[in-house]
Amino acid sequence: MRGYKKSSALLFRVARLGSRGDGGKDDMSECSSSTTAKTIWLAALMFSFTMRLCAQSASPPAGNPDAAPNLSLILQSMETVEGRNPALSHSFEVTRNYQVFRAEDKQPTSEVTAQVSFIPPDVERYKITQASGNPRGVKIVNAILARETESAADGTHSRINRTNYDFTFLRRENFGLLPEYVLLIVPKRREKDLIRGQIWVDATTFHIRRLQGVPAKNPSWWIKDAHITLQFAAVNEMWMPVSFDVIATLHLLGQFTLAGINVTPTPQPVLAKID
C-alpha cells in the first residue's frame, strides 16, 4: 500500500492504494465528505463482526490432501472455534490509526487516531485523540465509528457463518508455509453490512486470515463500486482484524481510499455493560 508503513511484525501487508488528484470546488469537497463516509463505514461494520472470529485451534479435516476438502467439515470447524475468541469475554482497548487518500496522492490528505474500547458482549465506545490534514478525515472517521458502535449490539447479524452466508470451496493456497482454504462467500440477504467475495481460512486453525469483497447492497447512488480488504492476526491471544482498506469510486468525484490499522490492544478492567 502506498503511503502506509507497517507498524508491527503482526501486521499483514495492506493492499496497494489507488486514487486520483485533489481538486474541484469546495461544494464538491463537502459532497465527497458525506458520500465517502457512507461508503467507508462499511469497513467499520466488518470490524464489528470480525471480533467474533476464530480464536482457538481445531483439527483439520481428514482425508486425501489432494482431494477437495469436506466443505461442511471446514464450516463446522470455523463455527466451533468462533465462540472461543478471548475478545468476546475480555474488555480491551485498541488504538486505531486511519489514513484517508484521494486521487493518485502518495501521501494521505488526512490522518486520524482514535481510541476504541470494547466491553463484551456488545458495547463499544470511542474517542478521537488526534487528527491532522483535511478536516474531512475527522468527519469520515466519526461517521465510521458512530456506525460501528450502533452495529456492535447485533454482532451475530453479520458473522461469517452458515446463517448469513452460502459457501463454495474454490482452491487451496499457501500463506508462506501455512496452507489455506479459499472459499467463496455469498450473502443470503441483500444488506449493506454483508460482503460478497472470498475468505482465506487457515487449514489448521480455521482462523479467517483475510477477506476481500464488495458490499452485497450498494449503500448509495453516488458509489459506483467499493472494494473491501481485511487482514486478521492473533494479537495478545485475541484473533482480530489488524488492517483494512476500503477503495471506493464515486460518481463525478473519482476514487477515495481509507486505510486503517489496529495497534496492539491494551487489556482493560472488566466494566459493567451499558444499557
Short mmCIF file of C-alpha atoms in Angstrom, two decimals:
data_model
loop_
_atom_site.label_atom_id
_atom_site.label_comp_id
_atom_site.label_asym_id
_atom_site.label_seq_id
_atom_site.Cartn_x
_atom_site.Cartn_y
_atom_site.Cartn_z
CA MET A 1 0.00 0.00 0.00
CA ARG A 2 1.42 3.42 -0.90
CA GLY A 3 1.96 5.92 1.88
CA TYR A 4 1.36 3.41 4.65
CA LYS A 5 4.10 1.79 6.76
CA LYS A 6 3.94 -1.45 8.73
CA SER A 7 3.50 -0.66 12.41
CA SER A 8 4.49 -4.07 13.83
CA ALA A 9 5.54 -7.56 12.77
CA LEU A 10 1.97 -8.71 13.47
CA LEU A 11 0.52 -6.65 10.67
CA PHE A 12 -0.07 -8.11 7.25
CA ARG A 13 0.74 -6.35 4.02
CA VAL A 14 -2.09 -3.98 3.13
CA ALA A 15 -3.42 -3.76 -0.45
CA ARG A 16 -2.00 -1.15 -2.82
CA LEU A 17 -3.90 2.11 -2.81
CA GLY A 18 -5.32 3.89 -5.80
CA SER A 19 -6.87 7.31 -6.24
CA ARG A 20 -6.97 10.50 -8.27
CA GLY A 21 -5.75 14.13 -7.88
CA ASP A 22 -7.26 16.62 -5.47
CA GLY A 23 -9.19 19.48 -6.90
CA GLY A 24 -12.68 20.72 -7.59
CA LYS A 25 -14.91 23.25 -5.97
CA ASP A 26 -15.48 23.49 -2.23
CA ASP A 27 -19.04 22.25 -2.53
CA MET A 28 -17.79 19.15 -4.34
CA SER A 29 -15.37 18.50 -1.46
CA GLU A 30 -18.20 18.70 1.06
CA CYS A 31 -20.23 16.34 -1.10
CA SER A 32 -17.30 13.91 -1.25
CA SER A 33 -17.05 14.00 2.53
CA SER A 34 -20.59 12.86 3.14
CA THR A 35 -20.78 10.33 0.32
CA THR A 36 -17.36 8.89 1.05
CA ALA A 37 -18.38 8.44 4.69
CA LYS A 38 -21.41 6.39 3.60
CA THR A 39 -19.08 4.07 1.72
CA ILE A 40 -16.28 3.81 4.21
CA TRP A 41 -18.35 2.89 7.25
CA LEU A 42 -18.77 -0.46 5.54
CA ALA A 43 -15.30 -1.24 6.80
CA ALA A 44 -16.39 -0.45 10.34
CA LEU A 45 -19.26 -2.89 10.01
CA MET A 46 -16.76 -5.56 9.21
CA PHE A 47 -14.78 -4.77 12.34
CA SER A 48 -17.84 -5.45 14.47
CA PHE A 49 -18.42 -8.99 13.29
CA THR A 50 -14.75 -9.93 12.89
CA MET A 51 -14.29 -9.51 16.66
CA ARG A 52 -16.23 -12.82 16.88
CA LEU A 53 -13.99 -14.80 14.55
CA CYS A 54 -11.92 -17.93 15.27
CA ALA A 55 -9.56 -17.72 18.24
CA GLN A 56 -8.78 -21.38 19.06
CA SER A 57 -7.29 -24.25 17.07
CA ALA A 58 -9.18 -27.24 15.73
CA SER A 59 -8.21 -30.42 13.95
CA PRO A 60 -8.08 -30.15 10.13
CA PRO A 61 -10.47 -32.22 8.04
CA ALA A 62 -9.12 -35.70 7.44
CA GLY A 63 -8.77 -37.31 4.05
CA ASN A 64 -6.66 -37.30 0.90
CA PRO A 65 -4.73 -33.98 0.80
CA ASP A 66 -5.00 -33.94 -3.00
CA ALA A 67 -8.78 -34.27 -2.98
CA ALA A 68 -11.23 -31.41 -2.48
CA PRO A 69 -11.74 -30.97 1.28
CA ASN A 70 -15.05 -31.56 3.02
CA LEU A 71 -16.65 -28.12 2.96
CA SER A 72 -19.17 -28.95 5.68
CA LEU A 73 -16.35 -30.02 7.98
CA ILE A 74 -14.45 -26.77 7.31
CA LEU A 75 -17.52 -24.68 8.12
CA GLN A 76 -18.30 -26.70 11.21
CA SER A 77 -14.73 -26.20 12.42
CA MET A 78 -14.95 -22.45 11.81
CA GLU A 79 -18.19 -22.23 13.77
CA THR A 80 -16.82 -24.39 16.58
CA VAL A 81 -13.91 -22.03 17.25
CA GLU A 82 -15.94 -18.88 16.60
CA GLY A 83 -17.19 -18.50 20.15
CA ARG A 84 -13.81 -19.14 21.80
CA ASN A 85 -12.18 -15.84 20.94
CA PRO A 86 -10.98 -14.13 24.16
CA ALA A 87 -12.10 -10.85 22.59
CA LEU A 88 -15.67 -11.99 23.25
CA SER A 89 -15.17 -12.21 27.01
CA HIS A 90 -12.43 -9.68 27.87
CA SER A 91 -12.68 -5.90 27.85
CA PHE A 92 -9.87 -4.22 25.91
CA GLU A 93 -8.94 -1.03 24.13
CA VAL A 94 -7.18 -0.53 20.80
CA THR A 95 -5.53 2.45 19.23
CA ARG A 96 -6.75 2.70 15.65
CA ASN A 97 -4.90 4.78 13.06
CA TYR A 98 -6.70 5.93 9.91
CA GLN A 99 -5.39 7.49 6.70
CA VAL A 100 -7.61 8.99 4.00
CA PHE A 101 -6.29 9.14 0.42
CA ARG A 102 -7.73 10.91 -2.58
CA ALA A 103 -6.70 10.77 -6.21
CA GLU A 104 -3.24 9.45 -7.01
CA ASP A 105 -1.72 11.13 -3.99
CA LYS A 106 1.03 9.06 -2.42
CA GLN A 107 0.54 10.85 0.89
CA PRO A 108 -2.75 10.89 2.82
CA THR A 109 -4.87 14.02 2.85
CA SER A 110 -5.97 13.24 6.43
CA GLU A 111 -4.69 11.20 9.36
CA VAL A 112 -6.81 10.39 12.40
CA THR A 113 -6.12 8.41 15.59
CA ALA A 114 -8.90 7.03 17.79
CA GLN A 115 -9.12 5.01 20.99
CA VAL A 116 -11.78 2.30 20.74
CA SER A 117 -12.96 0.37 23.82
CA PHE A 118 -14.78 -2.97 23.68
CA ILE A 119 -16.89 -4.24 26.57
CA PRO A 120 -18.27 -7.75 25.99
CA PRO A 121 -20.59 -8.82 24.71
CA ASP A 122 -21.89 -5.90 22.65
CA VAL A 123 -20.75 -2.49 23.91
CA GLU A 124 -18.26 -0.29 22.08
CA ARG A 125 -17.10 3.25 22.82
CA TYR A 126 -14.62 5.55 21.08
CA LYS A 127 -12.95 8.95 21.14
CA ILE A 128 -10.82 10.81 18.59
CA THR A 129 -7.43 11.53 20.15
CA GLN A 130 -5.51 13.11 17.27
CA ALA A 131 -6.20 14.49 13.79
CA SER A 132 -4.23 16.27 11.08
CA GLY A 133 -4.70 17.34 7.47
CA ASN A 134 -8.04 17.93 5.80
CA PRO A 135 -10.94 18.16 8.35
CA ARG A 136 -12.84 15.80 6.06
CA GLY A 137 -10.87 12.96 7.63
CA VAL A 138 -12.34 13.58 11.10
CA LYS A 139 -15.87 13.65 9.67
CA ILE A 140 -15.32 10.36 7.88
CA VAL A 141 -13.82 8.62 10.91
CA ASN A 142 -16.56 9.93 13.20
CA ALA A 143 -19.17 8.55 10.80
CA ILE A 144 -17.39 5.18 10.71
CA LEU A 145 -17.08 4.81 14.47
CA ALA A 146 -20.61 6.03 15.19
CA ARG A 147 -21.99 3.40 12.81
CA GLU A 148 -19.68 0.75 14.25
CA THR A 149 -20.91 1.34 17.80
CA GLU A 150 -24.51 1.07 16.61
CA SER A 151 -23.91 -2.25 14.86
CA ALA A 152 -21.92 -3.73 17.77
CA ALA A 153 -25.15 -4.52 19.62
CA ASP A 154 -26.08 -7.08 16.96
CA GLY A 155 -22.82 -8.90 16.32
CA THR A 156 -24.43 -12.11 15.04
CA HIS A 157 -26.14 -10.30 12.17
CA SER A 158 -23.02 -10.13 10.03
CA ARG A 159 -20.88 -13.02 11.25
CA ILE A 160 -19.32 -15.22 8.61
CA ASN A 161 -21.32 -18.39 9.19
CA ARG A 162 -23.97 -20.53 7.52
CA THR A 163 -26.79 -18.45 8.95
CA ASN A 164 -25.71 -15.40 6.95
CA TYR A 165 -23.76 -16.87 4.00
CA ASP A 166 -23.58 -19.65 1.44
CA PHE A 167 -20.07 -21.04 0.84
CA THR A 168 -18.24 -22.66 -2.07
CA PHE A 169 -14.76 -24.18 -1.94
CA LEU A 170 -12.57 -22.53 -4.60
CA ARG A 171 -8.97 -23.71 -4.13
CA ARG A 172 -6.03 -24.30 -1.81
CA GLU A 173 -3.29 -21.70 -1.36
CA ASN A 174 -0.29 -21.22 0.90
CA PHE A 175 0.38 -18.24 3.15
CA GLY A 176 4.13 -18.67 3.29
CA LEU A 177 4.40 -22.24 4.58
CA LEU A 178 0.87 -22.25 6.01
CA PRO A 179 -1.84 -23.99 3.93
CA GLU A 180 -5.13 -22.15 3.46
CA TYR A 181 -8.56 -22.83 2.00
CA VAL A 182 -10.03 -20.14 -0.23
CA LEU A 183 -13.82 -20.00 -0.03
CA LEU A 184 -16.40 -18.00 -1.95
CA ILE A 185 -18.91 -16.29 0.38
CA VAL A 186 -22.33 -15.28 -0.93
CA PRO A 187 -24.71 -13.38 1.39
CA LYS A 188 -28.14 -14.88 1.95
CA ARG A 189 -29.61 -11.39 2.25
CA ARG A 190 -29.02 -8.24 0.21
CA GLU A 191 -27.80 -5.99 3.01
CA LYS A 192 -25.14 -3.29 3.26
CA ASP A 193 -23.22 -4.93 6.10
CA LEU A 194 -22.75 -8.26 4.29
CA ILE A 195 -19.93 -8.86 1.82
CA ARG A 196 -19.81 -10.88 -1.38
CA GLY A 197 -16.30 -12.09 -2.02
CA GLN A 198 -13.67 -14.52 -0.77
CA ILE A 199 -12.15 -15.56 2.54
CA TRP A 200 -8.79 -17.22 3.21
CA VAL A 201 -9.10 -19.79 6.03
CA ASP A 202 -6.09 -21.29 7.84
CA ALA A 203 -6.29 -25.01 7.04
CA THR A 204 -5.00 -25.97 10.51
CA THR A 205 -6.51 -23.48 12.97
CA PHE A 206 -9.54 -22.39 10.91
CA HIS A 207 -8.87 -18.74 11.62
CA ILE A 208 -10.00 -16.42 8.81
CA ARG A 209 -6.80 -14.66 7.77
CA ARG A 210 -8.12 -12.42 5.01
CA LEU A 211 -11.38 -11.22 3.49
CA GLN A 212 -11.84 -9.43 0.16
CA GLY A 213 -15.09 -8.41 -1.47
CA VAL A 214 -17.79 -5.88 -2.23
CA PRO A 215 -20.97 -4.91 -0.36
CA ALA A 216 -23.99 -7.09 -1.01
CA LYS A 217 -26.00 -3.89 -1.38
CA ASN A 218 -24.75 -0.57 -2.73
CA PRO A 219 -25.13 1.99 0.08
CA SER A 220 -25.67 4.99 -2.20
CA TRP A 221 -26.26 6.09 -5.81
CA TRP A 222 -23.07 8.13 -5.54
CA ILE A 223 -20.98 4.99 -5.17
CA LYS A 224 -20.10 3.23 -8.41
CA ASP A 225 -18.16 0.50 -6.64
CA ALA A 226 -16.46 -0.24 -3.34
CA HIS A 227 -13.86 -2.89 -2.60
CA ILE A 228 -13.03 -4.00 0.94
CA THR A 229 -9.93 -5.85 2.16
CA LEU A 230 -9.45 -7.05 5.75
CA GLN A 231 -6.42 -8.77 7.26
CA PHE A 232 -6.58 -10.71 10.56
CA ALA A 233 -3.99 -11.91 13.07
CA ALA A 234 -3.56 -13.01 16.67
CA VAL A 235 -2.82 -10.08 18.98
CA ASN A 236 -2.38 -10.72 22.70
CA GLU A 237 -4.08 -14.11 22.20
CA MET A 238 -7.12 -12.46 20.60
CA TRP A 239 -7.98 -13.04 16.94
CA MET A 240 -8.91 -9.73 15.35
CA PRO A 241 -8.56 -7.51 12.28
CA VAL A 242 -5.19 -5.77 12.18
CA SER A 243 -5.61 -3.77 8.99
CA PHE A 244 -8.23 -2.84 6.41
CA ASP A 245 -8.71 -0.93 3.15
CA VAL A 246 -11.83 0.43 1.53
CA ILE A 247 -11.36 1.69 -2.04
CA ALA A 248 -14.47 3.42 -3.44
CA THR A 249 -15.17 5.10 -6.77
CA LEU A 250 -17.74 7.90 -6.57
CA HIS A 251 -19.76 9.38 -9.41
CA LEU A 252 -18.16 12.67 -10.57
CA LEU A 253 -15.59 12.67 -7.76
CA GLY A 254 -13.25 9.82 -8.60
CA GLN A 255 -11.59 7.37 -6.25
CA PHE A 256 -11.13 7.54 -2.48
CA THR A 257 -9.32 5.17 -0.16
CA LEU A 258 -9.45 4.71 3.60
CA ALA A 259 -6.71 2.61 5.22
CA GLY A 260 -6.74 1.61 8.86
CA ILE A 261 -4.50 -0.24 11.31
CA ASN A 262 -5.29 -1.59 14.79
CA VAL A 263 -2.38 -1.14 17.19
CA THR A 264 -1.74 -3.75 19.89
CA PRO A 265 -4.73 -3.75 22.27
CA THR A 266 -4.48 -2.94 25.96
CA PRO A 267 -6.45 -5.06 28.45
CA GLN A 268 -8.97 -3.05 30.45
CA PRO A 269 -10.70 -3.68 33.79
CA VAL A 270 -13.98 -5.56 33.47
CA LEU A 271 -16.67 -2.94 33.08
CA ALA A 272 -20.40 -3.20 33.52
CA LYS A 273 -22.44 -3.32 30.35
CA ILE A 274 -24.07 -0.03 29.46
CA ASP A 275 -27.82 -0.20 28.92
#
